[in-house]
Amino acid sequence: MKAMVQDSYGPPAVLRLEEVERPTPGRGEVLVQVRAAGLDQGVWHLMAGMPYAVRAVSGLRRPRNRIRGMDVAGVVEAVGPDVTRFRPGDEVYGNCSGSFAEYACAKEGALAPKPESLDFEQAAAVPVSGCTALGAVRDSGRVEAGRSVLVLGASGGVGSFAVQVAKAYGAHVTGVCSTTKTDLVRSLGADEVLDYTQEDPVDGSRRYDAILDIAGNRPISRLRRALTAGGTLAIVGGEGGGKWLGGNERQLGAMLLSPFVGHRLRAHGTLVRSRDLETLTELIEAGAVRPAVDRTYPLAEVPDAMARLRDGQVRGKLVIRL
């Protein structure tokens, strides 16, 4: 089968299309014929091996898994021992390791039936970003009806879902993005849209019950100025920073500081589970959530897609089609 592989860490140029052996599903695993795969910043970090902290998971000197990609949408080809929820021919979406390939193995617990209203390319944009946004809104942010929510990074993969999920939960949502993306964020249902190139969204002139800071780099002290008394700050990822933590030191700082201040400060990570995918499916089928797909690329053009991802111009998600 064809797959996009890498043997060393580095820029997109380290990726190449290669014929590799088709994987065999193990216990509790599902072999998926991949129809589409999503691309997000997490995939770039694993490819680049940056910040260095990711190498504790992906491999110290070289990638343990040569094939990149995490979001997957496709058709079940075969199932391993102990798999009970899926059978060959089922259309699924979810999370796996190595989805930039014609076939990939995924854990049964990281898959769900594909939403009927989405095609494979749309579905592939959902799992990682959608589950991250759902958890940030529902669990870390504790967003409820009538609450005011500020979404920093509202036009990105996670942010575009966070705006919609928060609206579905009944919140008043303010999305923050750059000038060229305000129309997208408004179309996602944000009640208000702020252009960070024209105004500082956390200068303290407005206060919010919850702030979802997605892949940002603002100091925690500045973010807290825009919270109501007892408000919640959820930090989702981070960019910039040094080579070792790459901006994620803010998450560590939030966890250490939270017990000593009046605000709830939370560091939110990514976990894709079948029950969260099923919740997203319900929201999608109800018309409350829709993936924003910026552009699709064929498998051979993954390096080009990676370069576009890092130039900061992507509106929503990029998708690789197979």
XYZ file of C-alpha atoms in Angstrom:
322
model
C 0.000 0.000 0.000
C 1.044 3.637 -0.432
C 1.852 5.698 2.649
C 3.481 9.013 3.557
C 6.492 8.066 5.676
C 9.465 9.643 7.421
C 12.651 8.175 8.847
C 13.924 11.278 10.654
C 12.550 14.420 12.255
C 12.562 17.635 10.294
C 10.617 19.901 7.913
C 7.949 18.611 5.477
C 10.745 17.681 3.062
C 11.526 14.621 5.225
C 8.198 13.094 4.157
C 8.006 10.864 1.108
C 5.454 8.603 -0.547
C 6.479 4.967 -0.315
C 5.103 1.464 -0.769
C 4.849 -0.269 2.614
C 3.278 -3.451 3.926
C -0.406 -3.295 4.806
C -0.916 -3.498 8.590
C -2.746 -6.346 10.310
C -5.222 -5.495 13.071
C -4.296 -6.751 16.516
C -6.480 -7.465 19.517
C -9.114 -4.763 19.880
C -8.060 -3.102 16.620
C -9.883 -2.279 13.397
C -8.249 -2.163 9.960
C -9.652 0.833 8.070
C -9.432 1.447 4.345
C -8.667 5.159 4.571
C -10.762 7.466 2.398
C -9.606 10.727 4.006
C -7.393 11.938 6.846
C -7.325 15.238 8.713
C -4.255 17.390 9.234
C -3.629 19.559 12.291
C -0.789 21.123 14.258
C -0.340 17.972 16.338
C 0.662 16.046 13.213
C 3.220 18.731 12.377
C 4.720 18.586 15.879
C 5.127 14.800 15.628
C 6.714 15.095 12.179
C 9.121 17.845 13.269
C 9.830 16.296 16.670
C 9.298 19.754 18.145
C 9.117 20.736 20.904
C 11.526 18.097 22.163
C 9.005 16.983 24.781
C 6.938 15.235 22.089
C 9.819 12.846 21.449
C 9.152 11.191 24.789
C 6.068 9.783 23.065
C 7.051 9.669 19.398
C 10.656 8.438 19.727
C 13.796 10.099 21.057
C 16.069 10.013 17.998
C 13.699 9.033 15.205
C 9.953 8.445 14.841
C 8.763 5.109 16.204
C 5.930 5.115 13.702
C 7.166 6.019 10.224
C 3.678 6.901 8.939
C 2.122 10.238 9.887
C -1.537 11.172 10.361
C -4.068 10.873 13.217
C -7.584 11.765 11.980
C -9.157 9.031 9.879
C -12.391 8.404 7.987
C -12.972 5.304 5.911
C -14.448 1.843 5.600
C -13.733 -1.122 7.880
C -11.679 -3.675 5.971
C -11.143 -6.214 8.772
C -11.335 -6.481 12.555
C -8.993 -8.036 15.078
C -9.837 -10.348 17.996
C -12.281 -9.006 20.616
C -13.729 -6.292 18.361
C -17.501 -6.288 18.805
C -18.779 -2.901 17.618
C -17.669 -2.968 13.975
C -17.605 -5.303 11.025
C -16.214 -5.116 7.477
C -18.061 -2.606 5.340
C -18.930 -0.193 8.171
C -18.195 3.479 7.526
C -16.270 4.910 10.484
C -14.327 7.928 11.645
C -11.971 8.521 14.526
C -8.346 8.533 15.588
C -5.399 6.290 14.811
C -1.655 6.411 14.297
C -0.622 6.468 10.648
C -3.695 7.623 8.714
C -1.693 9.103 5.813
C -1.852 5.718 4.114
C -4.256 3.577 2.132
C -4.891 1.410 5.218
C -4.486 2.083 8.929
C -5.220 0.286 12.194
C -7.233 2.028 14.904
C -8.312 1.056 18.403
C -11.984 0.121 18.552
C -12.502 2.642 21.363
C -11.208 5.505 19.182
C -13.749 4.987 16.392
C -17.447 5.657 15.854
C -19.862 5.263 12.945
C -19.383 8.080 10.448
C -22.110 10.748 10.509
C -24.446 10.031 7.599
C -24.716 13.711 6.682
C -20.955 14.065 6.116
C -18.817 12.752 3.293
C -15.502 11.127 4.142
C -13.463 14.300 3.678
C -15.733 16.282 5.989
C -15.751 13.484 8.558
C -11.951 13.289 8.554
C -11.795 16.901 9.733
C -13.704 16.128 12.932
C -12.085 13.587 15.317
C -9.011 15.198 16.913
C -10.084 18.837 16.655
C -13.742 18.129 17.397
C -13.063 15.987 20.460
C -10.517 18.509 21.751
C -13.061 21.321 21.371
C -15.867 19.293 22.954
C -13.751 18.486 26.001
C -12.507 22.062 26.336
C -16.050 23.465 26.244
C -17.886 20.832 28.253
C -15.303 19.565 30.724
C -12.492 22.088 31.209
C -14.577 25.187 30.477
C -17.795 23.940 32.106
C -19.740 25.978 29.597
C -23.485 26.166 30.222
C -26.471 28.039 28.817
C -26.300 31.754 29.469
C -22.544 31.835 30.068
C -20.257 34.168 28.127
C -17.351 32.490 26.356
C -14.303 33.962 24.620
C -12.659 31.671 22.050
C -9.113 32.743 21.180
C -8.054 31.107 17.916
C -11.645 30.722 16.743
C -10.806 30.208 13.060
C -8.505 27.206 13.469
C -9.218 23.496 13.591
C -10.099 23.287 17.289
C -11.419 26.839 17.494
C -13.915 26.418 14.667
C -15.459 23.487 16.527
C -15.256 25.210 19.926
C -17.353 28.135 18.686
C -20.069 25.794 17.432
C -20.068 23.478 20.446
C -20.263 26.416 22.872
C -23.195 27.815 20.904
C -24.877 24.403 20.980
C -24.511 24.460 24.775
C -26.361 27.782 24.889
C -23.456 30.151 25.523
C -22.944 33.690 24.238
C -19.792 33.239 22.152
C -17.190 35.801 21.159
C -14.670 34.526 18.644
C -11.224 36.045 18.119
C -9.318 35.789 14.853
C -7.447 37.852 12.251
C -9.052 40.223 9.758
C -9.262 37.772 6.847
C -11.068 35.144 8.911
C -13.818 37.143 10.615
C -16.381 36.073 8.024
C -15.674 32.403 8.713
C -16.023 32.782 12.493
C -19.245 34.730 12.059
C -20.597 31.987 9.784
C -19.882 29.421 12.505
C -22.447 31.147 14.721
C -20.331 33.400 16.936
C -22.431 36.145 18.519
C -19.524 38.568 18.310
C -16.247 38.482 16.398
C -13.129 40.413 17.453
C -10.198 41.117 15.158
C -7.074 40.808 17.299
C -5.110 42.958 14.848
C -7.440 45.870 15.669
C -8.092 45.409 19.401
C -6.826 43.501 22.411
C -9.518 40.952 23.335
C -8.153 40.485 26.869
C -7.473 44.086 27.901
C -10.023 43.786 30.695
C -12.646 46.033 29.116
C -14.873 42.966 28.697
C -15.114 39.998 31.017
C -16.118 36.425 30.265
C -17.240 33.442 32.317
C -14.892 31.205 30.321
C -11.920 31.772 28.058
C -10.732 29.012 25.731
C -7.197 29.902 24.648
C -6.354 27.655 21.717
C -2.722 27.403 20.595
C -2.049 30.883 21.940
C 0.900 32.509 23.659
C -0.583 35.253 25.857
C 0.594 35.258 29.502
C -1.842 33.816 32.019
C -1.874 37.096 33.939
C -3.239 38.930 30.885
C -5.863 36.293 30.204
C -7.120 36.445 33.781
C -7.855 40.176 33.381
C -10.705 39.238 31.034
C -12.335 36.676 33.380
C -15.299 37.281 35.649
C -14.875 36.491 39.344
C -14.714 32.714 39.573
C -14.365 32.424 35.794
C -12.541 29.598 34.002
C -9.503 29.702 31.739
C -8.841 26.585 29.657
C -5.510 26.532 27.822
C -5.602 24.203 24.824
C -2.165 23.571 23.373
C 0.325 26.319 22.705
C 2.643 27.675 20.063
C 5.903 29.552 20.248
C 8.026 29.152 23.354
C 11.306 27.277 23.557
C 12.531 24.094 21.933
C 11.761 21.942 24.959
C 8.138 22.805 25.779
C 7.142 24.970 22.814
C 4.626 27.168 24.591
C 3.136 24.451 26.758
C 4.796 25.883 29.852
C 1.651 28.011 30.216
C -0.346 24.846 30.798
C 2.013 23.789 33.559
C 1.831 27.263 35.052
C -1.971 27.203 34.989
C -2.122 23.931 36.904
C 0.335 25.169 39.528
C -1.356 28.556 39.965
C -5.003 27.459 39.988
C -5.235 26.400 43.677
C -4.058 29.838 44.812
C -6.327 32.169 42.812
C -10.052 32.777 42.490
C -10.180 31.597 38.878
C -10.316 28.012 37.607
C -7.222 27.519 35.470
C -7.149 24.345 33.406
C -4.760 22.732 30.940
C -6.722 20.804 28.360
C -5.262 18.009 26.243
C -6.567 15.847 23.422
C -8.309 12.520 23.901
C -10.402 10.894 21.181
C -12.965 8.436 22.545
C -15.867 6.741 20.849
C -18.412 8.245 23.250
C -17.204 11.776 22.478
C -17.292 11.047 18.750
C -20.871 9.857 19.200
C -21.722 13.125 20.996
C -20.224 15.058 18.098
C -22.219 12.936 15.666
C -25.414 13.900 17.486
C -24.502 17.589 17.229
C -23.590 17.195 13.556
C -26.788 15.358 12.646
C -28.803 17.990 14.542
C -27.195 20.702 12.400
C -25.464 22.366 15.354
C -21.899 21.524 14.249
C -20.347 21.404 10.799
C -16.658 20.923 9.969
C -14.994 23.857 8.229
C -12.735 22.352 5.560
C -10.297 24.870 4.111
C -8.782 22.694 1.391
C -8.153 19.071 0.458
C -4.907 17.588 -0.875
C -4.044 14.223 -2.448
C -1.771 11.937 -0.432
C 1.257 12.793 -2.559
C 0.931 16.482 -1.607
C 1.051 16.097 2.186
C 4.309 18.134 2.359
C 2.536 21.029 0.590
C -0.382 20.736 3.006
C 2.032 20.803 5.952
C 3.624 23.978 4.615
C 0.205 25.656 4.253
C -0.727 24.595 7.771
C 2.296 26.357 9.192
C 1.873 29.591 7.248
C -1.087 30.548 9.456
C -3.599 31.079 6.676
C -5.733 27.951 7.125
C -9.414 28.546 7.836
C -10.665 25.520 9.766
C -9.066 22.211 8.777
C -6.992 20.746 5.979
C -7.844 17.254 4.763
C -5.844 14.614 2.868
C -7.917 12.571 0.432
C -7.098 9.036 -0.665
